[in-house]
């Protein structure tokens, strides 16, 4: 007899989607979960209507969109930082319409991947009001952004302390957070259905280098910029290369001007659906991952596990990583050789490494062999099964 699955209230900045790490994770984890047993509270303004099983916390702003198009990118970054400071000093009450919807839905558990301060306040309030178990899933080392005496740290710790089950994105985070908080952290990361990955036999002579996904100032932006600077030099030396970056629209608007300018460097809007995403990575000769080298970024990103890693590993396209080996996934790649890593911050080294992984056929073949071994850790069916078991345990 099958176990009865609980009704889940998801609280997230993201909705189920194909173009953000959080959105992809949610989509994959809940892919085969009964839709009538899911209610999601989110902040994705691209999903602009509330349904019986979803609630959008903020409305699209026409003025905000207009200003983003009008203002220089550096000024937009300042406005975002000011907004975040404002949010942390402002508390909101739970909307009565939302409470009515939740009363009708009758959730059994809350699942969250955290978010901004306001969202964490909402998680706390709903946990208290609904009196149901909480599952918290940590995606990045958010402790790097908190001081132990600040409001946001105390709120984060409250949510960890109040959780029935705690989940980390990988084994390293699980080990370190257990030391810090004294609780067991399950391990659950994004998975991929291998059947969706199709390798394309490339006939073109141009080397296609691809990055698809989010870019954050405190994670990988600076290193990705450096990569485009090196690629621009190679292109100017008549290397037959194209570089394609697919970024979420808001990030493209803010950061596009930061990247090197060349007719073969394309910064595109990431509105790819799942089928298009897999086609783009399969049509590539090299897939990029990166991390900044500064201390702040390294501390924030050190336990992260990129959502696209599983699909990259299964793609049969070599992966190149530029970043410090203090980052867990970079250290793992370096040790297990599932990607070719340049872990020294150096324009010269970066240029040599890019040329090597692009043109050394033996290195490419070896990297792919190790990547296929590593990809077994990302089988979606196994991850979905573990996730259902975790949810079942929280409901007991």
XYZ file of C-alpha atoms in Angstrom:
396
model
C 0.000 0.000 0.000
C 1.371 3.403 -1.034
C 1.986 6.021 1.629
C -0.345 9.012 1.568
C 1.568 12.062 0.316
C 1.138 15.260 2.367
C -0.181 18.561 1.029
C 2.867 20.807 0.611
C 3.048 24.581 0.957
C 6.132 25.802 -0.955
C 7.460 29.265 -0.070
C 10.062 30.525 -2.533
C 11.276 33.565 -4.453
C 11.034 31.338 -7.527
C 8.187 29.635 -9.346
C 8.682 26.361 -11.250
C 10.734 27.330 -14.319
C 13.607 26.413 -16.661
C 15.791 29.530 -16.325
C 16.761 29.951 -12.673
C 18.555 27.583 -10.309
C 15.774 27.684 -7.728
C 13.056 27.350 -10.363
C 14.722 24.340 -12.009
C 15.203 22.642 -8.635
C 11.538 23.109 -7.703
C 10.339 21.946 -11.109
C 12.417 18.767 -10.964
C 11.757 17.872 -7.336
C 7.987 18.254 -7.713
C 7.737 16.979 -11.307
C 5.819 13.811 -10.357
C 4.234 15.107 -7.163
C 0.409 15.349 -7.343
C -0.358 18.907 -8.486
C -3.480 19.145 -6.315
C -1.258 18.634 -3.262
C 1.024 21.609 -3.984
C 0.434 25.277 -3.118
C 3.251 27.710 -3.931
C 3.803 31.226 -2.573
C 6.365 32.969 -4.793
C 7.753 36.282 -6.105
C 8.124 35.493 -9.818
C 6.404 38.437 -11.532
C 6.603 36.602 -14.871
C 3.880 34.336 -13.492
C 1.437 37.189 -13.166
C -1.789 35.582 -12.026
C -2.839 33.907 -8.792
C -4.437 30.491 -9.215
C -6.148 28.124 -6.823
C -2.755 26.649 -5.989
C -0.404 29.642 -6.190
C -0.036 33.106 -4.724
C 2.169 35.902 -6.132
C 3.556 38.093 -3.348
C 4.502 41.128 -5.430
C 2.978 42.744 -8.487
C 4.910 43.615 -11.644
C 5.988 47.274 -11.586
C 5.672 49.184 -14.865
C 7.587 52.118 -13.360
C 10.332 49.796 -12.133
C 10.674 48.132 -15.534
C 10.788 51.544 -17.227
C 13.523 52.779 -14.871
C 15.577 49.608 -15.416
C 15.565 50.248 -19.147
C 16.378 53.935 -18.704
C 19.017 53.950 -15.952
C 22.674 52.867 -16.276
C 23.391 49.355 -14.989
C 25.593 50.489 -12.049
C 22.739 52.708 -10.771
C 20.291 49.794 -10.948
C 22.665 47.746 -8.767
C 22.715 50.565 -6.174
C 18.907 50.762 -6.199
C 18.640 46.998 -5.627
C 21.025 47.216 -2.651
C 19.034 50.141 -1.208
C 15.791 48.205 -1.676
C 17.224 45.192 0.182
C 18.292 47.454 3.068
C 14.793 48.967 3.164
C 13.107 45.534 3.145
C 15.092 44.283 6.143
C 13.794 47.190 8.238
C 10.172 46.792 7.239
C 7.840 44.046 8.402
C 4.680 43.032 6.596
C 1.640 41.271 7.955
C 0.306 38.158 6.263
C -2.279 39.091 3.649
C -5.824 38.066 4.667
C -6.554 36.756 1.149
C -3.508 34.507 1.359
C -4.619 33.149 4.745
C -8.070 32.418 3.291
C -6.515 30.481 0.399
C -4.292 28.510 2.754
C -7.256 27.708 4.983
C -8.978 26.213 1.941
C -5.870 24.318 0.808
C -5.086 22.924 4.307
C -1.325 22.269 3.942
C 0.312 19.507 5.976
C 3.913 20.777 5.724
C 5.908 23.833 4.623
C 8.909 23.462 2.290
C 11.215 26.403 1.581
C 14.548 27.228 -0.061
C 14.621 30.529 1.889
C 14.932 33.928 0.160
C 15.060 37.598 1.132
C 14.352 38.903 4.634
C 10.682 39.631 3.952
C 10.144 36.129 2.641
C 11.814 34.590 5.687
C 9.539 36.706 7.927
C 6.561 35.266 6.054
C 7.864 31.706 6.509
C 8.148 32.318 10.261
C 4.679 33.840 10.524
C 3.040 31.026 8.551
C 4.930 28.375 10.532
C 3.508 29.888 13.751
C -0.024 30.436 12.403
C -0.440 27.093 10.641
C 1.346 24.997 13.290
C 2.664 22.479 10.740
C 6.141 20.941 10.204
C 8.767 22.967 8.320
C 11.353 21.593 5.852
C 14.229 23.998 5.115
C 16.523 23.469 2.105
C 19.731 25.548 2.083
C 21.077 26.330 -1.420
C 24.050 28.659 -0.722
C 26.231 29.567 2.233
C 23.953 32.398 3.337
C 25.896 32.646 6.612
C 28.587 34.477 4.646
C 26.213 37.421 4.233
C 25.118 37.557 7.893
C 26.652 38.882 11.081
C 25.683 36.729 14.089
C 24.032 39.716 15.799
C 21.905 40.884 12.847
C 18.169 40.421 12.355
C 18.580 38.267 9.264
C 20.966 35.823 10.978
C 18.644 35.460 13.994
C 15.701 34.865 11.661
C 17.624 32.292 9.610
C 18.699 30.486 12.789
C 15.109 30.540 14.072
C 13.944 28.805 10.886
C 16.721 26.200 11.110
C 15.934 25.582 14.797
C 12.203 25.312 14.039
C 12.585 22.840 11.166
C 11.408 19.245 11.357
C 13.863 18.348 8.575
C 16.853 20.315 7.294
C 18.397 19.761 3.846
C 21.739 20.899 2.407
C 22.609 21.147 -1.283
C 25.671 18.839 -0.994
C 27.733 16.736 1.410
C 30.202 19.515 2.268
C 27.465 21.933 3.317
C 25.740 19.143 5.262
C 28.911 18.413 7.249
C 29.753 22.070 7.966
C 26.197 23.130 8.872
C 25.848 20.179 11.228
C 28.939 21.455 13.062
C 27.513 24.992 13.230
C 23.883 24.275 14.175
C 24.082 20.821 15.787
C 21.431 19.201 13.561
C 21.549 16.553 10.869
C 21.217 17.971 7.337
C 19.977 15.641 4.603
C 21.605 16.062 1.184
C 19.482 16.824 -1.868
C 20.522 18.595 -5.078
C 19.073 19.073 -8.526
C 18.715 16.044 -10.786
C 18.290 15.371 -14.490
C 16.304 12.873 -16.530
C 19.081 11.401 -18.687
C 16.642 10.589 -21.492
C 16.179 14.318 -22.142
C 19.865 14.812 -22.991
C 20.733 14.305 -26.645
C 24.278 14.659 -28.010
C 24.486 16.415 -31.362
C 27.127 15.495 -33.931
C 28.734 18.864 -34.581
C 29.574 19.610 -38.209
C 30.590 23.256 -37.877
C 34.252 24.201 -37.474
C 33.503 27.075 -35.110
C 34.085 26.279 -31.440
C 30.902 27.158 -29.518
C 31.445 28.073 -25.844
C 28.257 28.297 -23.777
C 27.089 29.535 -20.393
C 23.411 29.242 -19.471
C 22.001 30.447 -16.152
C 22.054 33.136 -13.520
C 24.978 35.470 -12.876
C 25.488 37.069 -9.474
C 27.913 39.784 -8.433
C 28.867 37.852 -5.272
C 29.283 34.490 -7.019
C 30.581 34.219 -10.605
C 30.190 37.535 -12.463
C 33.826 38.723 -12.345
C 35.291 35.393 -13.469
C 32.835 35.137 -16.359
C 33.834 38.655 -17.435
C 37.492 37.569 -17.377
C 36.659 34.588 -19.569
C 35.067 36.874 -22.183
C 38.146 39.127 -22.087
C 40.390 36.143 -22.875
C 38.030 34.875 -25.571
C 37.966 38.316 -27.175
C 41.778 38.201 -27.418
C 41.644 34.756 -29.020
C 38.979 35.898 -31.472
C 41.098 38.886 -32.439
C 43.926 36.415 -33.097
C 41.604 34.661 -35.580
C 40.649 31.671 -33.460
C 37.326 30.428 -34.832
C 35.295 30.777 -31.616
C 31.823 31.937 -30.618
C 30.802 32.647 -27.031
C 27.122 32.460 -26.040
C 25.858 33.611 -22.641
C 22.169 33.079 -21.815
C 21.198 35.154 -18.763
C 17.825 35.857 -17.091
C 16.366 39.058 -18.561
C 16.864 41.181 -15.428
C 20.517 40.136 -15.112
C 21.166 40.584 -18.819
C 19.890 44.144 -18.538
C 22.107 44.932 -15.543
C 25.330 43.126 -16.457
C 25.472 42.946 -20.263
C 27.682 46.046 -20.510
C 30.279 44.463 -18.187
C 31.281 41.745 -20.669
C 33.889 42.075 -23.419
C 32.552 43.420 -26.714
C 33.094 41.403 -29.881
C 30.904 40.351 -32.785
C 31.318 36.702 -31.711
C 30.433 37.285 -28.046
C 26.660 37.122 -27.606
C 24.831 37.997 -24.378
C 21.316 36.641 -24.855
C 18.122 36.531 -22.821
C 17.577 33.179 -21.146
C 14.000 32.372 -22.072
C 14.865 28.846 -23.196
C 12.404 26.114 -22.370
C 13.685 22.700 -21.310
C 13.909 21.302 -24.845
C 15.751 24.397 -26.145
C 18.099 24.356 -23.144
C 19.217 20.783 -23.786
C 19.618 21.525 -27.499
C 21.837 24.561 -26.812
C 24.194 22.717 -24.483
C 24.377 19.741 -26.867
C 25.306 22.016 -29.765
C 28.260 23.380 -27.779
C 31.938 22.426 -27.766
C 32.552 23.684 -24.237
C 30.329 24.481 -21.237
C 31.337 27.051 -18.621
C 31.096 27.209 -14.845
C 32.872 29.855 -12.768
C 33.389 31.470 -9.393
C 34.874 34.821 -8.408
C 38.216 34.811 -6.564
C 37.522 37.543 -3.967
C 37.062 36.500 -0.334
C 33.423 37.612 -0.070
C 32.324 35.631 -3.142
C 34.403 32.612 -2.135
C 32.815 32.538 1.318
C 29.265 32.881 -0.067
C 29.704 30.390 -2.907
C 31.977 27.825 -1.242
C 29.263 25.212 -0.512
C 27.158 25.838 -3.627
C 26.246 23.208 -6.203
C 25.134 24.780 -9.517
C 21.658 23.621 -10.583
C 22.827 23.023 -14.150
C 25.702 20.752 -13.114
C 23.794 17.505 -13.696
C 22.712 18.454 -17.218
C 26.228 19.674 -18.039
C 27.712 16.350 -16.859
C 25.266 14.293 -18.917
C 25.626 16.418 -22.061
C 28.787 14.685 -23.420
C 30.255 18.169 -23.811
C 33.439 19.003 -21.788
C 33.075 21.416 -18.866
C 35.586 24.158 -18.106
C 35.659 25.847 -14.689
C 37.454 29.060 -13.764
C 37.614 29.780 -10.041
C 39.380 29.038 -6.729
C 39.512 25.460 -5.462
C 38.247 26.656 -2.064
C 34.818 26.330 -3.672
C 33.513 22.816 -3.008
C 32.280 21.985 -6.507
C 35.522 23.305 -8.054
C 37.638 21.261 -5.660
C 35.493 18.208 -6.420
C 35.954 18.749 -10.184
C 39.704 19.168 -9.764
C 40.074 15.997 -7.682
C 37.681 13.800 -9.699
C 38.544 15.353 -13.100
C 34.924 15.652 -14.312
C 35.762 19.171 -15.568
C 38.957 20.937 -16.584
C 39.772 23.521 -13.911
C 41.840 26.689 -13.916
C 42.042 27.658 -10.236
C 44.623 30.455 -10.463
C 43.489 34.022 -11.096
C 45.647 34.756 -14.132
C 44.862 36.029 -17.614
C 47.803 34.042 -19.042
C 46.839 30.800 -17.274
C 43.212 31.236 -18.251
C 44.144 31.682 -21.905
C 46.361 28.566 -21.886
C 43.717 26.464 -20.149
C 40.921 27.518 -22.491
C 43.026 26.686 -25.547
C 43.988 23.336 -24.031
C 40.439 22.151 -23.281
C 39.204 23.440 -26.647
C 41.862 21.790 -28.820
C 43.444 18.883 -26.898
C 41.322 15.902 -28.024
C 42.830 13.485 -25.467
C 42.091 15.855 -22.593
C 38.532 16.377 -23.839
C 37.959 12.620 -24.092
C 39.357 11.993 -20.602
C 37.279 14.817 -19.081
C 34.103 13.386 -20.631
C 34.809 9.900 -19.253
C 35.063 11.258 -15.701
C 32.004 13.478 -16.238
C 29.859 10.478 -17.205
C 30.899 8.693 -13.999
C 30.047 11.753 -11.917
C 26.702 12.196 -13.695
C 25.328 9.057 -11.998
C 24.970 11.148 -8.815
C 22.380 13.311 -10.602
C 19.856 10.711 -11.786
C 16.525 12.466 -11.313
C 14.492 9.365 -10.527
C 16.675 8.559 -7.499
C 16.582 12.166 -6.266
C 12.789 12.405 -6.597
C 12.389 9.164 -4.651
C 14.623 10.428 -1.852
C 12.693 13.713 -1.790
C 9.347 11.922 -1.374
C 10.850 9.852 1.449
C 12.045 13.049 3.172
C 8.628 14.690 2.844
C 7.011 11.516 4.189
C 9.283 11.595 7.250
C 8.347 15.225 7.946
C 4.661 14.322 7.851
C 4.892 11.525 10.459
